[in-house]
Tab-separated table of C-alpha atoms and ligand atoms in Angstrom:
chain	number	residue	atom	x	y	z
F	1	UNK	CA	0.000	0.000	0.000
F	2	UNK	CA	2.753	2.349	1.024
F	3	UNK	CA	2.708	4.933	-2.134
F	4	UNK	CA	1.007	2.516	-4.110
F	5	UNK	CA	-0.940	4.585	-6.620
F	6	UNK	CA	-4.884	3.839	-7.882
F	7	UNK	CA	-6.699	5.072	-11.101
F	8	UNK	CA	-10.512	5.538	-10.503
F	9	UNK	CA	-11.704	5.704	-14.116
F	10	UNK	CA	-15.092	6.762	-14.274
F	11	UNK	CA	-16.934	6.032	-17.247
F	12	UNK	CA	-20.592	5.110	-15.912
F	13	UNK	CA	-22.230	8.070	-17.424
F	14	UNK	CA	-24.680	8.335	-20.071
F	15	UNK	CA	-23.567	10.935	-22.406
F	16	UNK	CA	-26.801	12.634	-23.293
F	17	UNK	CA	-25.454	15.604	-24.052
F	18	UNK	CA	-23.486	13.546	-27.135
F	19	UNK	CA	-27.336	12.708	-28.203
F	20	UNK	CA	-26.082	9.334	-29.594
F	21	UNK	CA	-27.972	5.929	-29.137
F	22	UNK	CA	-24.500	4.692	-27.875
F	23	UNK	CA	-23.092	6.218	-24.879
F	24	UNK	CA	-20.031	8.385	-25.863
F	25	UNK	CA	-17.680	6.286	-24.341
F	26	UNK	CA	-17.771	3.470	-26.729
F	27	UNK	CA	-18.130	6.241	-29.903
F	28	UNK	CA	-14.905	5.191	-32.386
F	29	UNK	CA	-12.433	7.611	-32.645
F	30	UNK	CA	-9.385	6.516	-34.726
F	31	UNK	CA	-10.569	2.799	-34.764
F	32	UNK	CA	-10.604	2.597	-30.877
F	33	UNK	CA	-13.970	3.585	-28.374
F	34	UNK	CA	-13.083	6.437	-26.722
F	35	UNK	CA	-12.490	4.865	-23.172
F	36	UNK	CA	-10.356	2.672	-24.612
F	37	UNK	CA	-7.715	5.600	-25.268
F	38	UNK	CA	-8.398	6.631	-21.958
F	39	UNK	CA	-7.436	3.060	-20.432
F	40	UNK	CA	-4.440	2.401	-22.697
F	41	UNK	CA	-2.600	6.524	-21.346
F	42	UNK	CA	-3.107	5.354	-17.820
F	43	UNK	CA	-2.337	1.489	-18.389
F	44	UNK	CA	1.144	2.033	-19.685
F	45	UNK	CA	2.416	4.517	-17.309
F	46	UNK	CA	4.975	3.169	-14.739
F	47	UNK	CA	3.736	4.858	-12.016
F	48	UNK	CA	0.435	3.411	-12.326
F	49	UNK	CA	-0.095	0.252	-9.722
F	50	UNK	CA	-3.908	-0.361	-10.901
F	51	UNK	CA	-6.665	0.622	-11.970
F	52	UNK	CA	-10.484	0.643	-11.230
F	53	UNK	CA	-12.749	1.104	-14.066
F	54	UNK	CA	-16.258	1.914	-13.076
F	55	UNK	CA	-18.748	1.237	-15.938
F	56	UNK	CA	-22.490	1.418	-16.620
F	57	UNK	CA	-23.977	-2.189	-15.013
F	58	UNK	CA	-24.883	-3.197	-18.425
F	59	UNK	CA	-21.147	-2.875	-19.926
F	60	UNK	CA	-18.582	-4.474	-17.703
F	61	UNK	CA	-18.958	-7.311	-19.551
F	62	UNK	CA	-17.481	-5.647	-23.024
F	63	UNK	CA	-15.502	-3.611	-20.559
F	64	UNK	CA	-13.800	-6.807	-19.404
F	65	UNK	CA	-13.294	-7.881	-23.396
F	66	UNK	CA	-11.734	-4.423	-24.381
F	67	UNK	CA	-9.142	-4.956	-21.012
F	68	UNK	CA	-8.625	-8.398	-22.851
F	69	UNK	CA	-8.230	-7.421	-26.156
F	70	UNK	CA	-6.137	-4.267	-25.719
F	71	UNK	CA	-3.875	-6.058	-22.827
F	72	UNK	CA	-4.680	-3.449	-20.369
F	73	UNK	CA	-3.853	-5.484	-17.712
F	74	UNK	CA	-3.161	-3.208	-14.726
F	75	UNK	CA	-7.490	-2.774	-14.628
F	76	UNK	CA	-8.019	-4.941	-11.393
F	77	UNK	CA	-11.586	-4.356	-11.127
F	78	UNK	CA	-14.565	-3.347	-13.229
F	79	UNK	CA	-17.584	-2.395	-11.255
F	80	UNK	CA	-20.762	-1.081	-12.132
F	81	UNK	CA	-20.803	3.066	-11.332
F	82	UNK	CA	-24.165	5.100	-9.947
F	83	UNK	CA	-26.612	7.447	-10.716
F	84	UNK	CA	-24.382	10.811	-10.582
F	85	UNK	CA	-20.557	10.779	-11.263
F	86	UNK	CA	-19.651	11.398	-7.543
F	87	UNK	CA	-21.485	7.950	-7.011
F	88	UNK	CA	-19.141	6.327	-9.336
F	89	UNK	CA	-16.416	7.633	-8.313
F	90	UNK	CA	-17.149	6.914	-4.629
F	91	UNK	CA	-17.579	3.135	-5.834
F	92	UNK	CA	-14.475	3.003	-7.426
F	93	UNK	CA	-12.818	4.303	-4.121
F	94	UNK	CA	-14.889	1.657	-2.001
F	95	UNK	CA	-12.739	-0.700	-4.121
F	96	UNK	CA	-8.891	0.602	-3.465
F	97	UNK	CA	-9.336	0.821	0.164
F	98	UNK	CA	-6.674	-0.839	2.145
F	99	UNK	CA	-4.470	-0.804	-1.339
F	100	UNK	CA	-3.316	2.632	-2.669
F	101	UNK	CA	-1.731	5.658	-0.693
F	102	UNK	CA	-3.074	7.930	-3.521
F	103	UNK	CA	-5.570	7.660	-6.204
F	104	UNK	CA	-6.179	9.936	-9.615
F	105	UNK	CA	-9.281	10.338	-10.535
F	106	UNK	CA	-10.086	10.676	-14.278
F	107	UNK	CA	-12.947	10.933	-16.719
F	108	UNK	CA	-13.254	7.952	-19.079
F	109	UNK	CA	-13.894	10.644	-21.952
F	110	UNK	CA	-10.527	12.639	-21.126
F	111	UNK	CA	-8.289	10.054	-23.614
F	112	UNK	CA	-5.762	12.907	-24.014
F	113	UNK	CA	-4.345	14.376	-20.539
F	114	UNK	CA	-0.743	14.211	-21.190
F	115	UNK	CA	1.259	12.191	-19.244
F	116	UNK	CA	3.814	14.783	-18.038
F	117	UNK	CA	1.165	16.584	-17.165
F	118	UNK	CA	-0.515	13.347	-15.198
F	119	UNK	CA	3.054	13.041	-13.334
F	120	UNK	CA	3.258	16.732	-12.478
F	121	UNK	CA	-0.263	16.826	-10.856
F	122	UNK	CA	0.395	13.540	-8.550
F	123	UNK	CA	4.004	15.280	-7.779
F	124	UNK	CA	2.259	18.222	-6.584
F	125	UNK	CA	-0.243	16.178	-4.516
F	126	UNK	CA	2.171	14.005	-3.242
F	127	UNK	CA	3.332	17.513	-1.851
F	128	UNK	CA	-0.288	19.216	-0.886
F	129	UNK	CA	-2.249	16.330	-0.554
F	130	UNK	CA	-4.777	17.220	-3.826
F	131	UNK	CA	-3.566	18.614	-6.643
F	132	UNK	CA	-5.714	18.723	-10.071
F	133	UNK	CA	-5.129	19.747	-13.886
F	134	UNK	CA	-6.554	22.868	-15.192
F	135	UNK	CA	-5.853	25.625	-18.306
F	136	UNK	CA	-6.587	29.517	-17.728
F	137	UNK	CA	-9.996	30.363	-19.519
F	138	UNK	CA	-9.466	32.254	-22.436
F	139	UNK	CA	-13.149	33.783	-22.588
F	140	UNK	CA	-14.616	36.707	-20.247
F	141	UNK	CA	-16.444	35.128	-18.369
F	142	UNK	CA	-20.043	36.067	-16.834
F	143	UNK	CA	-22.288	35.526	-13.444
F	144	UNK	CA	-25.971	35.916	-15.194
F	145	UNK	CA	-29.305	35.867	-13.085
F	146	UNK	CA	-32.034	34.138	-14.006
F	147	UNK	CA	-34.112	36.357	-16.014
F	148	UNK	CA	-30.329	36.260	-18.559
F	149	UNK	CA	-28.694	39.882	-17.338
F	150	UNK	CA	-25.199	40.090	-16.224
F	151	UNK	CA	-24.700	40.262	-12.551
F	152	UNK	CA	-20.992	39.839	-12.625
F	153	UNK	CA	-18.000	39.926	-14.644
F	154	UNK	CA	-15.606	37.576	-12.313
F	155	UNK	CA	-11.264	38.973	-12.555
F	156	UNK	CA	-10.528	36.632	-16.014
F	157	UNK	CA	-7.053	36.284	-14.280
F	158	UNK	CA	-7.993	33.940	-11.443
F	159	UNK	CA	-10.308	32.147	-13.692
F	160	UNK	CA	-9.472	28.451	-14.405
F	161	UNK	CA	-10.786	25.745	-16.595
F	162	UNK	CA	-10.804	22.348	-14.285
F	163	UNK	CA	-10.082	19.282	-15.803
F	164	UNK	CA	-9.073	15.520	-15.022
F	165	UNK	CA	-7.101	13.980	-13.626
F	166	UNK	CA	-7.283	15.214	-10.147
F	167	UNK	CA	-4.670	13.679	-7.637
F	168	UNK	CA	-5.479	13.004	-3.830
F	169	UNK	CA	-3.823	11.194	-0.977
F	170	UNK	CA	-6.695	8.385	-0.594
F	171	UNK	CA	-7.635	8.588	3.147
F	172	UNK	CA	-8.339	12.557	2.315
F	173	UNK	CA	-10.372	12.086	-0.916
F	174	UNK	CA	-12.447	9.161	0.867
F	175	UNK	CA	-13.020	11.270	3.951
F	176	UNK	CA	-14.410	14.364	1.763
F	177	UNK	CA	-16.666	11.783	0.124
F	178	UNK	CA	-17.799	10.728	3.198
F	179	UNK	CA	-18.879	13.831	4.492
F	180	UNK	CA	-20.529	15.083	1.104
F	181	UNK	CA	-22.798	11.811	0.998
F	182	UNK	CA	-23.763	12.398	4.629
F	183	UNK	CA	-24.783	16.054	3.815
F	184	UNK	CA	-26.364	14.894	0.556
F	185	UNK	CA	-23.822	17.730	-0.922
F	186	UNK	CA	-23.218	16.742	-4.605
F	187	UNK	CA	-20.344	18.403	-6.507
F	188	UNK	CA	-19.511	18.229	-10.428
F	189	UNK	CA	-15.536	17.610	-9.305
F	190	UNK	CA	-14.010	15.732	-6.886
F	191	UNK	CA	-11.946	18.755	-5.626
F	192	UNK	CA	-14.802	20.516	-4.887
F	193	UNK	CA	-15.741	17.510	-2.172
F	194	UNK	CA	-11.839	18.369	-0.859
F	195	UNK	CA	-12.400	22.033	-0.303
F	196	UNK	CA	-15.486	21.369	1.504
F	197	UNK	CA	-12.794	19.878	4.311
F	198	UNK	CA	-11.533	23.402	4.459
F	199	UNK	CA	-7.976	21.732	2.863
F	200	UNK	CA	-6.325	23.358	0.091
F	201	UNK	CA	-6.498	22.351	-3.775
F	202	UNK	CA	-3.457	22.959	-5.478
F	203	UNK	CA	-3.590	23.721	-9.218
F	204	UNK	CA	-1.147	22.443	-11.941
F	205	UNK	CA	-1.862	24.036	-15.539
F	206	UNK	CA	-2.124	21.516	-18.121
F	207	UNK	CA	-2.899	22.400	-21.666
F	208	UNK	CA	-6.063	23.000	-24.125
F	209	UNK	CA	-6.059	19.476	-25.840
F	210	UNK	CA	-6.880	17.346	-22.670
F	211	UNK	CA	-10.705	17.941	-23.371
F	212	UNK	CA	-13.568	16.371	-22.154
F	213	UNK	CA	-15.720	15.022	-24.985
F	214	UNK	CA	-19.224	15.838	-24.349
F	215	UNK	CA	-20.916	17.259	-27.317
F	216	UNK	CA	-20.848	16.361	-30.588
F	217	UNK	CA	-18.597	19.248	-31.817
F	218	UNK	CA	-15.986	17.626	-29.287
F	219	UNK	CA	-16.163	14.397	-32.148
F	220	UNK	CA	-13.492	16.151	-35.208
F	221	UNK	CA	-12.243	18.374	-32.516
F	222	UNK	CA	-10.501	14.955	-31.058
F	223	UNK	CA	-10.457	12.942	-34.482
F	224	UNK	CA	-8.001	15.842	-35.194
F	225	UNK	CA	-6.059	16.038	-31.905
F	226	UNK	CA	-5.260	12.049	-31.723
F	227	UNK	CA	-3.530	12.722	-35.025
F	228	UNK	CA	-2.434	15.927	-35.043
F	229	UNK	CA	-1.340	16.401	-31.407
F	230	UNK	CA	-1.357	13.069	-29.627
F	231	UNK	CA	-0.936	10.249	-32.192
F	232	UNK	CA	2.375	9.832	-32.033
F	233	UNK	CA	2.419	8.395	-28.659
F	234	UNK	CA	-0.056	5.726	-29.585
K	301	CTP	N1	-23.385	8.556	-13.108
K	301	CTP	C1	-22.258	8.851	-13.756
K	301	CTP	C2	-22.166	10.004	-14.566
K	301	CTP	C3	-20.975	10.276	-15.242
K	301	CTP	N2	-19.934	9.417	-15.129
K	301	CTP	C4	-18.696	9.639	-15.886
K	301	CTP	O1	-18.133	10.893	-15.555
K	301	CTP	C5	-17.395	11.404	-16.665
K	301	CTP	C6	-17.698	12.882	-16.912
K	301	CTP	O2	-19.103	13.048	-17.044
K	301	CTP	P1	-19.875	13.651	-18.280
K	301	CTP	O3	-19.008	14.127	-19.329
K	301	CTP	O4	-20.903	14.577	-17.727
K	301	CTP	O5	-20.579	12.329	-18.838
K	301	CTP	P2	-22.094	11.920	-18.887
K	301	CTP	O6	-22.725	11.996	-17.551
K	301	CTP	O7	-22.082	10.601	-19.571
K	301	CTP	O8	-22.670	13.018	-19.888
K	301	CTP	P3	-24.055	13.784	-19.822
K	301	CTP	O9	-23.970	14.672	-18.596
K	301	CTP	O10	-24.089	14.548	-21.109
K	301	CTP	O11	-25.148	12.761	-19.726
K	301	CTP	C7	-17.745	10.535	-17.871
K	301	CTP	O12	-16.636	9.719	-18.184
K	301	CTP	C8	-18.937	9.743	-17.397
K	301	CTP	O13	-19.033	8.443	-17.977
K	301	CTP	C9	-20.033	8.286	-14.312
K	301	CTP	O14	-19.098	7.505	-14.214
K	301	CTP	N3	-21.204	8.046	-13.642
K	302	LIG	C1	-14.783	16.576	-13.350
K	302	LIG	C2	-14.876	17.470	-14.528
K	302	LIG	O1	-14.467	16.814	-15.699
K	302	LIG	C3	-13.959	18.650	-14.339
K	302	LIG	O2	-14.075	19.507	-15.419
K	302	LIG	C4	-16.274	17.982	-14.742
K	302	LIG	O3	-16.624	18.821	-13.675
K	302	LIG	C5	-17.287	16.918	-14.930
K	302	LIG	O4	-18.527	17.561	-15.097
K	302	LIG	P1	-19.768	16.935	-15.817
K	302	LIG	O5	-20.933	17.636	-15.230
K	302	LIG	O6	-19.751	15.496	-15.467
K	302	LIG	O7	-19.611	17.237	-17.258
């Protein structure tokens, strides 16, 4: 257990903002389902000690034939996620206890966080505690009230972009779930659970092409990036 490191891959999700019959996951891109990317970055990286892939309950069967097919042999478990990410996630934690000092956690449709960037935001945590990836927006952004006028226009300079993976020594990330579930508070990170403790996030800037797919203008956006940016490493 001592440093032993744990991937929580959540992938349980429905993808309805994709709109497709298929959930996103398993869309193609560059003849392999998106998740599949995802699994092979994390699977080959030395500092990796296993990973948990939490799935919808009605594919960890292909789940288990993709891990045999593509050799991705550090996945020690795949379990069937929730109803909202955090559920998933919390799942996949359930699972590592009593195994891993620290655990990433990453979104199964992120297949292109970079892996220096992946080693630099476990450094840091390893450091802090919880560390996660994020790029500096690039858009002014605004606070808008419900009936759509501007309320706010937030300093653009201490705005940031939060993506996956997010790093966490494993006792602290399963004690900030712990207290979110019993005060039935439900975040769209896992940092956000963290901050709730009153402990500090640290962030490490990543870049632009570690996107989350989730619509379907995300589809040639990362057909283009796998070849372009990322294919070489493949
Ligand atoms: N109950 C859920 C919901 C989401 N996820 C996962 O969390 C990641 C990020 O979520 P998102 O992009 O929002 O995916 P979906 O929930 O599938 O998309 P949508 O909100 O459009 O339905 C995805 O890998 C998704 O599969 C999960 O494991 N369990
Ligand atoms: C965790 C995350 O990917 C960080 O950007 C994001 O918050 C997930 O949000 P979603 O609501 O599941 O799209």
């Amino acid at each position: 257990m001592k440093d032993k490191l744990g991937i929580v891959i959540v992938a349980a999700g429905k993808g309805s903002r994709m709109g497709t019959q298929e959930s996103k996951q398993y869309l193609q891109i560059d003849d392999k389902p998106i998740l599949v990317h995802t699994l092979l970055r994390f699977n080959r990286m030395d500092a990796v000690d296993e990973i948990v892939l939490v799935t919808g309950p009605d594919d960890v069967e292909r789940c288990k034939g993709y891990a045999e097919q593509y050799g991705l042999g550090k996945i020690k478990r795949i379990i069937p996620g929730g109803k909202e990410r955090q559920d998933s996630v919390y799942q996949g934690l359930l699972t590592l206890t009593g195994y891993v000092e620290w655990v990433m956690v990453h979104d199964g449709v992120r297949p292109f966080a970079a892996e220096e960037h992946i080693m630099a935001c476990l450094a840091k945590a390893k450091v802090t505690g919880a560390a996660v990836l994020a790029v500096p927006v690039k858009d002014t952004i605004k606070v808008v009230d419900r009936d759509g006028f501007i309320k706010a226009t937030p300093d653009r300079s201490s705005l940031w972009a939060i993506q996956t993976p997010q790093a966490f020594r494993f006792s602290l990330l399963v004690e900030a779930h712990e207290q979110a579930r019993r005060e039935s508070f439900l975040g769209t990170d896992d940092a956000m659970l963290v901050e709730r403790l009153g402990t500090k996030v640290a962030v490490v800037e990543a870049d632009y092409y570690n996107i989350k797919i989730t619509t379907p203008e995300d589809l040639p956006w990362a057909e283009w990036i796998i070849r372009q940016v990322r294919g070489e490493k493949k």
